[in-house]
JSON list of C-alpha atoms in Angstrom, two decimals:
[
{"chain": "A", "resi": 1, "resn": "MET", "atom": "CA", "xyz": [-3.47, -14.57, -34.47]},
{"chain": "A", "resi": 2, "resn": "SER", "atom": "CA", "xyz": [-2.46, -14.67, -30.86]},
{"chain": "A", "resi": 3, "resn": "MET", "atom": "CA", "xyz": [0.45, -16.48, -29.32]},
{"chain": "A", "resi": 4, "resn": "ARG", "atom": "CA", "xyz": [0.81, -16.91, -25.59]},
{"chain": "A", "resi": 5, "resn": "THR", "atom": "CA", "xyz": [4.37, -16.56, -24.42]},
{"chain": "A", "resi": 6, "resn": "GLY", "atom": "CA", "xyz": [5.83, -17.77, -21.16]},
{"chain": "A", "resi": 7, "resn": "THR", "atom": "CA", "xyz": [4.80, -14.70, -19.16]},
{"chain": "A", "resi": 8, "resn": "SER", "atom": "CA", "xyz": [4.48, -15.22, -15.47]},
{"chain": "A", "resi": 9, "resn": "ARG", "atom": "CA", "xyz": [1.90, -13.47, -13.35]},
{"chain": "A", "resi": 10, "resn": "ARG", "atom": "CA", "xyz": [2.79, -12.35, -9.89]},
{"chain": "A", "resi": 11, "resn": "ARG", "atom": "CA", "xyz": [0.41, -13.75, -7.38]},
{"chain": "A", "resi": 12, "resn": "VAL", "atom": "CA", "xyz": [-0.53, -12.32, -4.03]},
{"chain": "A", "resi": 13, "resn": "PRO", "atom": "CA", "xyz": [0.34, -14.77, -1.24]},
{"chain": "A", "resi": 14, "resn": "TRP", "atom": "CA", "xyz": [-2.74, -16.55, 0.09]},
{"chain": "A", "resi": 15, "resn": "TRP", "atom": "CA", "xyz": [-1.91, -15.68, 3.68]},
{"chain": "A", "resi": 16, "resn": "LEU", "atom": "CA", "xyz": [-1.94, -11.96, 2.85]},
{"chain": "A", "resi": 17, "resn": "LEU", "atom": "CA", "xyz": [-5.42, -12.28, 1.37]},
{"chain": "A", "resi": 18, "resn": "VAL", "atom": "CA", "xyz": [-6.59, -14.13, 4.48]},
{"chain": "A", "resi": 19, "resn": "VAL", "atom": "CA", "xyz": [-5.19, -11.37, 6.70]},
{"chain": "A", "resi": 20, "resn": "LEU", "atom": "CA", "xyz": [-6.73, -8.58, 4.61]},
{"chain": "A", "resi": 21, "resn": "PHE", "atom": "CA", "xyz": [-10.18, -10.06, 4.09]},
{"chain": "A", "resi": 22, "resn": "VAL", "atom": "CA", "xyz": [-10.74, -12.29, 7.13]},
{"chain": "A", "resi": 23, "resn": "VAL", "atom": "CA", "xyz": [-8.46, -11.43, 10.04]},
{"chain": "A", "resi": 24, "resn": "MET", "atom": "CA", "xyz": [-8.49, -7.64, 9.64]},
{"chain": "A", "resi": 25, "resn": "PRO", "atom": "CA", "xyz": [-12.30, -7.20, 9.56]},
{"chain": "A", "resi": 26, "resn": "LEU", "atom": "CA", "xyz": [-12.70, -9.58, 12.51]},
{"chain": "A", "resi": 27, "resn": "ALA", "atom": "CA", "xyz": [-10.06, -7.67, 14.47]},
{"chain": "A", "resi": 28, "resn": "GLU", "atom": "CA", "xyz": [-11.78, -4.37, 13.63]},
{"chain": "A", "resi": 29, "resn": "ILE", "atom": "CA", "xyz": [-15.14, -5.70, 14.80]},
{"chain": "A", "resi": 30, "resn": "TYR", "atom": "CA", "xyz": [-13.58, -7.03, 18.00]},
{"chain": "A", "resi": 31, "resn": "VAL", "atom": "CA", "xyz": [-11.91, -3.68, 18.77]},
{"chain": "A", "resi": 32, "resn": "LEU", "atom": "CA", "xyz": [-15.12, -1.76, 17.98]},
{"chain": "A", "resi": 33, "resn": "ILE", "atom": "CA", "xyz": [-17.10, -3.99, 20.35]},
{"chain": "A", "resi": 34, "resn": "GLN", "atom": "CA", "xyz": [-14.52, -3.68, 23.12]},
{"chain": "A", "resi": 35, "resn": "VAL", "atom": "CA", "xyz": [-14.32, 0.11, 22.80]},
{"chain": "A", "resi": 36, "resn": "GLY", "atom": "CA", "xyz": [-18.11, 0.27, 22.60]},
{"chain": "A", "resi": 37, "resn": "GLN", "atom": "CA", "xyz": [-18.43, -1.62, 25.87]},
{"chain": "A", "resi": 38, "resn": "VAL", "atom": "CA", "xyz": [-16.13, 0.87, 27.57]},
{"chain": "A", "resi": 39, "resn": "ILE", "atom": "CA", "xyz": [-17.39, 4.19, 26.18]},
{"chain": "A", "resi": 40, "resn": "GLY", "atom": "CA", "xyz": [-20.76, 3.27, 24.66]},
{"chain": "A", "resi": 41, "resn": "ALA", "atom": "CA", "xyz": [-21.97, 2.59, 21.15]},
{"chain": "A", "resi": 42, "resn": "TRP", "atom": "CA", "xyz": [-22.99, 6.17, 20.32]},
{"chain": "A", "resi": 43, "resn": "TRP", "atom": "CA", "xyz": [-19.58, 7.49, 21.34]},
{"chain": "A", "resi": 44, "resn": "VAL", "atom": "CA", "xyz": [-17.93, 4.91, 19.12]},
{"chain": "A", "resi": 45, "resn": "ILE", "atom": "CA", "xyz": [-20.08, 6.00, 16.17]},
{"chain": "A", "resi": 46, "resn": "LEU", "atom": "CA", "xyz": [-19.33, 9.65, 16.90]},
{"chain": "A", "resi": 47, "resn": "LEU", "atom": "CA", "xyz": [-15.62, 8.88, 17.20]},
{"chain": "A", "resi": 48, "resn": "LEU", "atom": "CA", "xyz": [-15.64, 7.02, 13.87]},
{"chain": "A", "resi": 49, "resn": "ILE", "atom": "CA", "xyz": [-17.40, 9.93, 12.16]},
{"chain": "A", "resi": 50, "resn": "ALA", "atom": "CA", "xyz": [-14.95, 12.44, 13.64]},
{"chain": "A", "resi": 51, "resn": "ASP", "atom": "CA", "xyz": [-12.08, 10.20, 12.62]},
{"chain": "A", "resi": 52, "resn": "SER", "atom": "CA", "xyz": [-13.34, 10.08, 9.02]},
{"chain": "A", "resi": 53, "resn": "VAL", "atom": "CA", "xyz": [-13.75, 13.87, 8.93]},
{"chain": "A", "resi": 54, "resn": "LEU", "atom": "CA", "xyz": [-10.22, 14.34, 10.28]},
{"chain": "A", "resi": 55, "resn": "GLY", "atom": "CA", "xyz": [-8.93, 11.76, 7.80]},
{"chain": "A", "resi": 56, "resn": "SER", "atom": "CA", "xyz": [-10.53, 13.53, 4.84]},
{"chain": "A", "resi": 57, "resn": "TYR", "atom": "CA", "xyz": [-9.08, 16.86, 6.01]},
{"chain": "A", "resi": 58, "resn": "LEU", "atom": "CA", "xyz": [-5.60, 15.34, 6.37]},
{"chain": "A", "resi": 59, "resn": "LEU", "atom": "CA", "xyz": [-5.94, 13.62, 3.00]},
{"chain": "A", "resi": 60, "resn": "LYS", "atom": "CA", "xyz": [-6.77, 16.90, 1.31]},
{"chain": "A", "resi": 61, "resn": "ARG", "atom": "CA", "xyz": [-4.00, 18.85, 3.07]},
{"chain": "A", "resi": 62, "resn": "GLU", "atom": "CA", "xyz": [-1.21, 16.29, 2.79]},
{"chain": "A", "resi": 63, "resn": "GLY", "atom": "CA", "xyz": [-2.27, 15.22, -0.69]},
{"chain": "A", "resi": 64, "resn": "GLY", "atom": "CA", "xyz": [-2.00, 18.83, -1.84]},
{"chain": "A", "resi": 65, "resn": "ARG", "atom": "CA", "xyz": [1.44, 19.12, -0.29]},
{"chain": "A", "resi": 66, "resn": "ALA", "atom": "CA", "xyz": [2.59, 15.90, -1.93]},
{"chain": "A", "resi": 67, "resn": "TRP", "atom": "CA", "xyz": [1.24, 17.04, -5.30]},
{"chain": "A", "resi": 68, "resn": "ARG", "atom": "CA", "xyz": [3.00, 20.44, -5.04]},
{"chain": "A", "resi": 69, "resn": "SER", "atom": "CA", "xyz": [6.31, 18.87, -4.08]},
{"chain": "A", "resi": 70, "resn": "LEU", "atom": "CA", "xyz": [5.99, 16.40, -6.96]},
{"chain": "A", "resi": 71, "resn": "ARG", "atom": "CA", "xyz": [5.39, 19.22, -9.43]},
{"chain": "A", "resi": 72, "resn": "GLU", "atom": "CA", "xyz": [8.32, 21.22, -8.02]},
{"chain": "A", "resi": 73, "resn": "ALA", "atom": "CA", "xyz": [10.64, 18.22, -8.33]},
{"chain": "A", "resi": 74, "resn": "LEU", "atom": "CA", "xyz": [9.58, 17.66, -11.93]},
{"chain": "A", "resi": 75, "resn": "ASN", "atom": "CA", "xyz": [9.99, 21.36, -12.78]},
{"chain": "A", "resi": 76, "resn": "VAL", "atom": "CA", "xyz": [13.53, 21.36, -11.37]},
{"chain": "A", "resi": 77, "resn": "GLY", "atom": "CA", "xyz": [14.30, 18.19, -13.32]},
{"chain": "A", "resi": 78, "resn": "GLN", "atom": "CA", "xyz": [15.09, 15.87, -10.44]},
{"chain": "A", "resi": 79, "resn": "LEU", "atom": "CA", "xyz": [13.90, 12.31, -10.03]},
{"chain": "A", "resi": 80, "resn": "PRO", "atom": "CA", "xyz": [10.84, 12.50, -7.72]},
{"chain": "A", "resi": 81, "resn": "THR", "atom": "CA", "xyz": [11.31, 9.26, -5.77]},
{"chain": "A", "resi": 82, "resn": "ARG", "atom": "CA", "xyz": [10.59, 10.78, -2.35]},
{"chain": "A", "resi": 83, "resn": "GLU", "atom": "CA", "xyz": [7.63, 12.71, -3.69]},
{"chain": "A", "resi": 84, "resn": "LEU", "atom": "CA", "xyz": [6.12, 9.66, -5.40]},
{"chain": "A", "resi": 85, "resn": "ALA", "atom": "CA", "xyz": [6.55, 7.59, -2.23]},
{"chain": "A", "resi": 86, "resn": "ASP", "atom": "CA", "xyz": [4.90, 10.36, -0.20]},
{"chain": "A", "resi": 87, "resn": "GLY", "atom": "CA", "xyz": [2.02, 10.54, -2.66]},
{"chain": "A", "resi": 88, "resn": "ALA", "atom": "CA", "xyz": [1.47, 6.78, -2.47]},
{"chain": "A", "resi": 89, "resn": "LEU", "atom": "CA", "xyz": [1.61, 6.83, 1.33]},
{"chain": "A", "resi": 90, "resn": "VAL", "atom": "CA", "xyz": [-0.85, 9.73, 1.53]},
{"chain": "A", "resi": 91, "resn": "LEU", "atom": "CA", "xyz": [-3.23, 7.93, -0.83]},
{"chain": "A", "resi": 92, "resn": "VAL", "atom": "CA", "xyz": [-3.10, 4.66, 1.11]},
{"chain": "A", "resi": 93, "resn": "GLY", "atom": "CA", "xyz": [-3.19, 6.45, 4.47]},
{"chain": "A", "resi": 94, "resn": "GLY", "atom": "CA", "xyz": [-6.21, 8.52, 3.45]},
{"chain": "A", "resi": 95, "resn": "THR", "atom": "CA", "xyz": [-8.03, 5.43, 2.25]},
{"chain": "A", "resi": 96, "resn": "LEU", "atom": "CA", "xyz": [-7.33, 3.69, 5.56]},
{"chain": "A", "resi": 97, "resn": "LEU", "atom": "CA", "xyz": [-8.54, 6.74, 7.52]},
{"chain": "A", "resi": 98, "resn": "LEU", "atom": "CA", "xyz": [-11.80, 6.83, 5.57]},
{"chain": "A", "resi": 99, "resn": "THR", "atom": "CA", "xyz": [-12.36, 3.11, 6.27]},
{"chain": "A", "resi": 100, "resn": "PRO", "atom": "CA", "xyz": [-14.34, 2.63, 9.48]},
{"chain": "A", "resi": 101, "resn": "GLY", "atom": "CA", "xyz": [-12.30, 1.05, 12.23]},
{"chain": "A", "resi": 102, "resn": "PHE", "atom": "CA", "xyz": [-9.62, 1.91, 14.74]},
{"chain": "A", "resi": 103, "resn": "ILE", "atom": "CA", "xyz": [-6.87, -0.46, 13.59]},
{"chain": "A", "resi": 104, "resn": "THR", "atom": "CA", "xyz": [-6.92, 0.88, 10.04]},
{"chain": "A", "resi": 105, "resn": "ASP", "atom": "CA", "xyz": [-6.92, 4.40, 11.47]},
{"chain": "A", "resi": 106, "resn": "VAL", "atom": "CA", "xyz": [-3.66, 3.74, 13.32]},
{"chain": "A", "resi": 107, "resn": "PHE", "atom": "CA", "xyz": [-2.01, 2.65, 10.07]},
{"chain": "A", "resi": 108, "resn": "GLY", "atom": "CA", "xyz": [-3.64, 5.52, 8.18]},
{"chain": "A", "resi": 109, "resn": "PHE", "atom": "CA", "xyz": [-2.30, 8.12, 10.60]},
{"chain": "A", "resi": 110, "resn": "PHE", "atom": "CA", "xyz": [1.13, 6.47, 10.46]},
{"chain": "A", "resi": 111, "resn": "PHE", "atom": "CA", "xyz": [1.17, 6.80, 6.65]},
{"chain": "A", "resi": 112, "resn": "ILE", "atom": "CA", "xyz": [-0.30, 10.29, 6.36]},
{"chain": "A", "resi": 113, "resn": "LEU", "atom": "CA", "xyz": [1.06, 12.39, 9.24]},
{"chain": "A", "resi": 114, "resn": "PRO", "atom": "CA", "xyz": [4.16, 14.42, 8.30]},
{"chain": "A", "resi": 115, "resn": "VAL", "atom": "CA", "xyz": [5.85, 13.38, 11.55]},
{"chain": "A", "resi": 116, "resn": "THR", "atom": "CA", "xyz": [5.61, 9.62, 10.95]},
{"chain": "A", "resi": 117, "resn": "ARG", "atom": "CA", "xyz": [5.62, 9.53, 7.13]},
{"chain": "A", "resi": 118, "resn": "PRO", "atom": "CA", "xyz": [9.46, 9.58, 6.80]},
{"chain": "A", "resi": 119, "resn": "LEU", "atom": "CA", "xyz": [9.63, 6.34, 8.78]},
{"chain": "A", "resi": 120, "resn": "ALA", "atom": "CA", "xyz": [6.84, 4.82, 6.67]},
{"chain": "A", "resi": 121, "resn": "ARG", "atom": "CA", "xyz": [8.68, 6.01, 3.52]},
{"chain": "A", "resi": 122, "resn": "ARG", "atom": "CA", "xyz": [11.90, 4.31, 4.66]},
{"chain": "A", "resi": 123, "resn": "LEU", "atom": "CA", "xyz": [9.99, 1.07, 5.29]},
{"chain": "A", "resi": 124, "resn": "LEU", "atom": "CA", "xyz": [8.31, 1.32, 1.88]},
{"chain": "A", "resi": 125, "resn": "LEU", "atom": "CA", "xyz": [11.60, 1.96, 0.09]},
{"chain": "A", "resi": 126, "resn": "ARG", "atom": "CA", "xyz": [13.28, -0.92, 1.93]},
{"chain": "A", "resi": 127, "resn": "PHE", "atom": "CA", "xyz": [10.42, -3.23, 0.94]},
{"chain": "A", "resi": 128, "resn": "ALA", "atom": "CA", "xyz": [10.52, -2.07, -2.71]},
{"chain": "A", "resi": 129, "resn": "THR", "atom": "CA", "xyz": [14.32, -2.44, -2.86]},
{"chain": "A", "resi": 130, "resn": "GLN", "atom": "CA", "xyz": [14.18, -5.99, -1.52]},
{"chain": "A", "resi": 131, "resn": "ARG", "atom": "CA", "xyz": [11.47, -6.91, -4.04]},
{"chain": "A", "resi": 132, "resn": "PHE", "atom": "CA", "xyz": [13.48, -5.38, -6.88]},
{"chain": "A", "resi": 133, "resn": "LEU", "atom": "CA", "xyz": [16.70, -7.17, -5.86]},
{"chain": "A", "resi": 134, "resn": "ARG", "atom": "CA", "xyz": [14.86, -10.48, -5.49]},
{"chain": "A", "resi": 135, "resn": "SER", "atom": "CA", "xyz": [13.36, -10.01, -8.95]},
{"chain": "A", "resi": 136, "resn": "ALA", "atom": "CA", "xyz": [16.76, -9.11, -10.41]},
{"chain": "A", "resi": 137, "resn": "GLN", "atom": "CA", "xyz": [18.31, -12.25, -8.89]},
{"chain": "A", "resi": 138, "resn": "VAL", "atom": "CA", "xyz": [15.62, -14.40, -10.44]},
{"chain": "A", "resi": 139, "resn": "TRP", "atom": "CA", "xyz": [16.28, -13.01, -13.92]},
{"chain": "A", "resi": 140, "resn": "SER", "atom": "CA", "xyz": [20.06, -12.81, -13.65]},
{"chain": "A", "resi": 141, "resn": "GLY", "atom": "CA", "xyz": [21.01, -16.38, -13.02]},
{"chain": "A", "resi": 142, "resn": "THR", "atom": "CA", "xyz": [18.76, -18.71, -11.17]},
{"chain": "A", "resi": 143, "resn": "ARG", "atom": "CA", "xyz": [16.03, -18.69, -13.79]},
{"chain": "A", "resi": 144, "resn": "GLN", "atom": "CA", "xyz": [16.91, -19.96, -17.25]},
{"chain": "A", "resi": 145, "resn": "ARG", "atom": "CA", "xyz": [15.97, -17.66, -20.09]},
{"chain": "A", "resi": 146, "resn": "PRO", "atom": "CA", "xyz": [15.75, -19.06, -23.59]},
{"chain": "A", "resi": 147, "resn": "GLY", "atom": "CA", "xyz": [18.78, -18.33, -25.76]},
{"chain": "A", "resi": 148, "resn": "PRO", "atom": "CA", "xyz": [18.85, -17.66, -29.52]},
{"chain": "A", "resi": 149, "resn": "ASP", "atom": "CA", "xyz": [19.10, -21.38, -30.37]},
{"chain": "A", "resi": 150, "resn": "SER", "atom": "CA", "xyz": [16.50, -22.54, -27.84]},
{"chain": "A", "resi": 151, "resn": "VAL", "atom": "CA", "xyz": [13.18, -24.01, -28.83]},
{"chain": "A", "resi": 152, "resn": "VAL", "atom": "CA", "xyz": [10.22, -22.80, -26.82]},
{"chain": "A", "resi": 153, "resn": "ARG", "atom": "CA", "xyz": [7.29, -25.16, -27.04]},
{"chain": "A", "resi": 154, "resn": "GLY", "atom": "CA", "xyz": [3.85, -23.62, -27.32]},
{"chain": "A", "resi": 155, "resn": "ASP", "atom": "CA", "xyz": [0.55, -23.63, -29.13]},
{"chain": "A", "resi": 156, "resn": "VAL", "atom": "CA", "xyz": [-0.42, -21.24, -31.88]},
{"chain": "A", "resi": 157, "resn": "VAL", "atom": "CA", "xyz": [-3.98, -20.05, -31.52]},
{"chain": "A", "resi": 158, "resn": "ASP", "atom": "CA", "xyz": [-5.86, -18.41, -34.40]}
]
């Protein structure tokens, strides 16, 4: 017996999907063509290969550092918020660096380099805090939750 409750699924905004799957690849292709016209196609391919090699090296090095700092924080008994954020940024940054293209590489380096990661971490934490507060506002007052005497209509499915 299964009963579907009023759970809501979070949906990704349509414009974000358009940017990720349409605009971003077209922008990458445009930049690759423009750079290729300036320095030549073989140099672009060589640069992309070197970029991927450097990205995998940075992913391994910074991922190891993030993992060690996470383990140290857990061993000391502190809440590893900074370490978890760093781990997520290194993972996303490494993925972007391994993806062919120069635009994704800029974001990948921004997320993975120890010099720029604190700024990326602050932006990530600000974004997560705003999402959390928005979600808390929805559940605290503006959205009606059923009380103990409320009747919730639904279908029972066997």
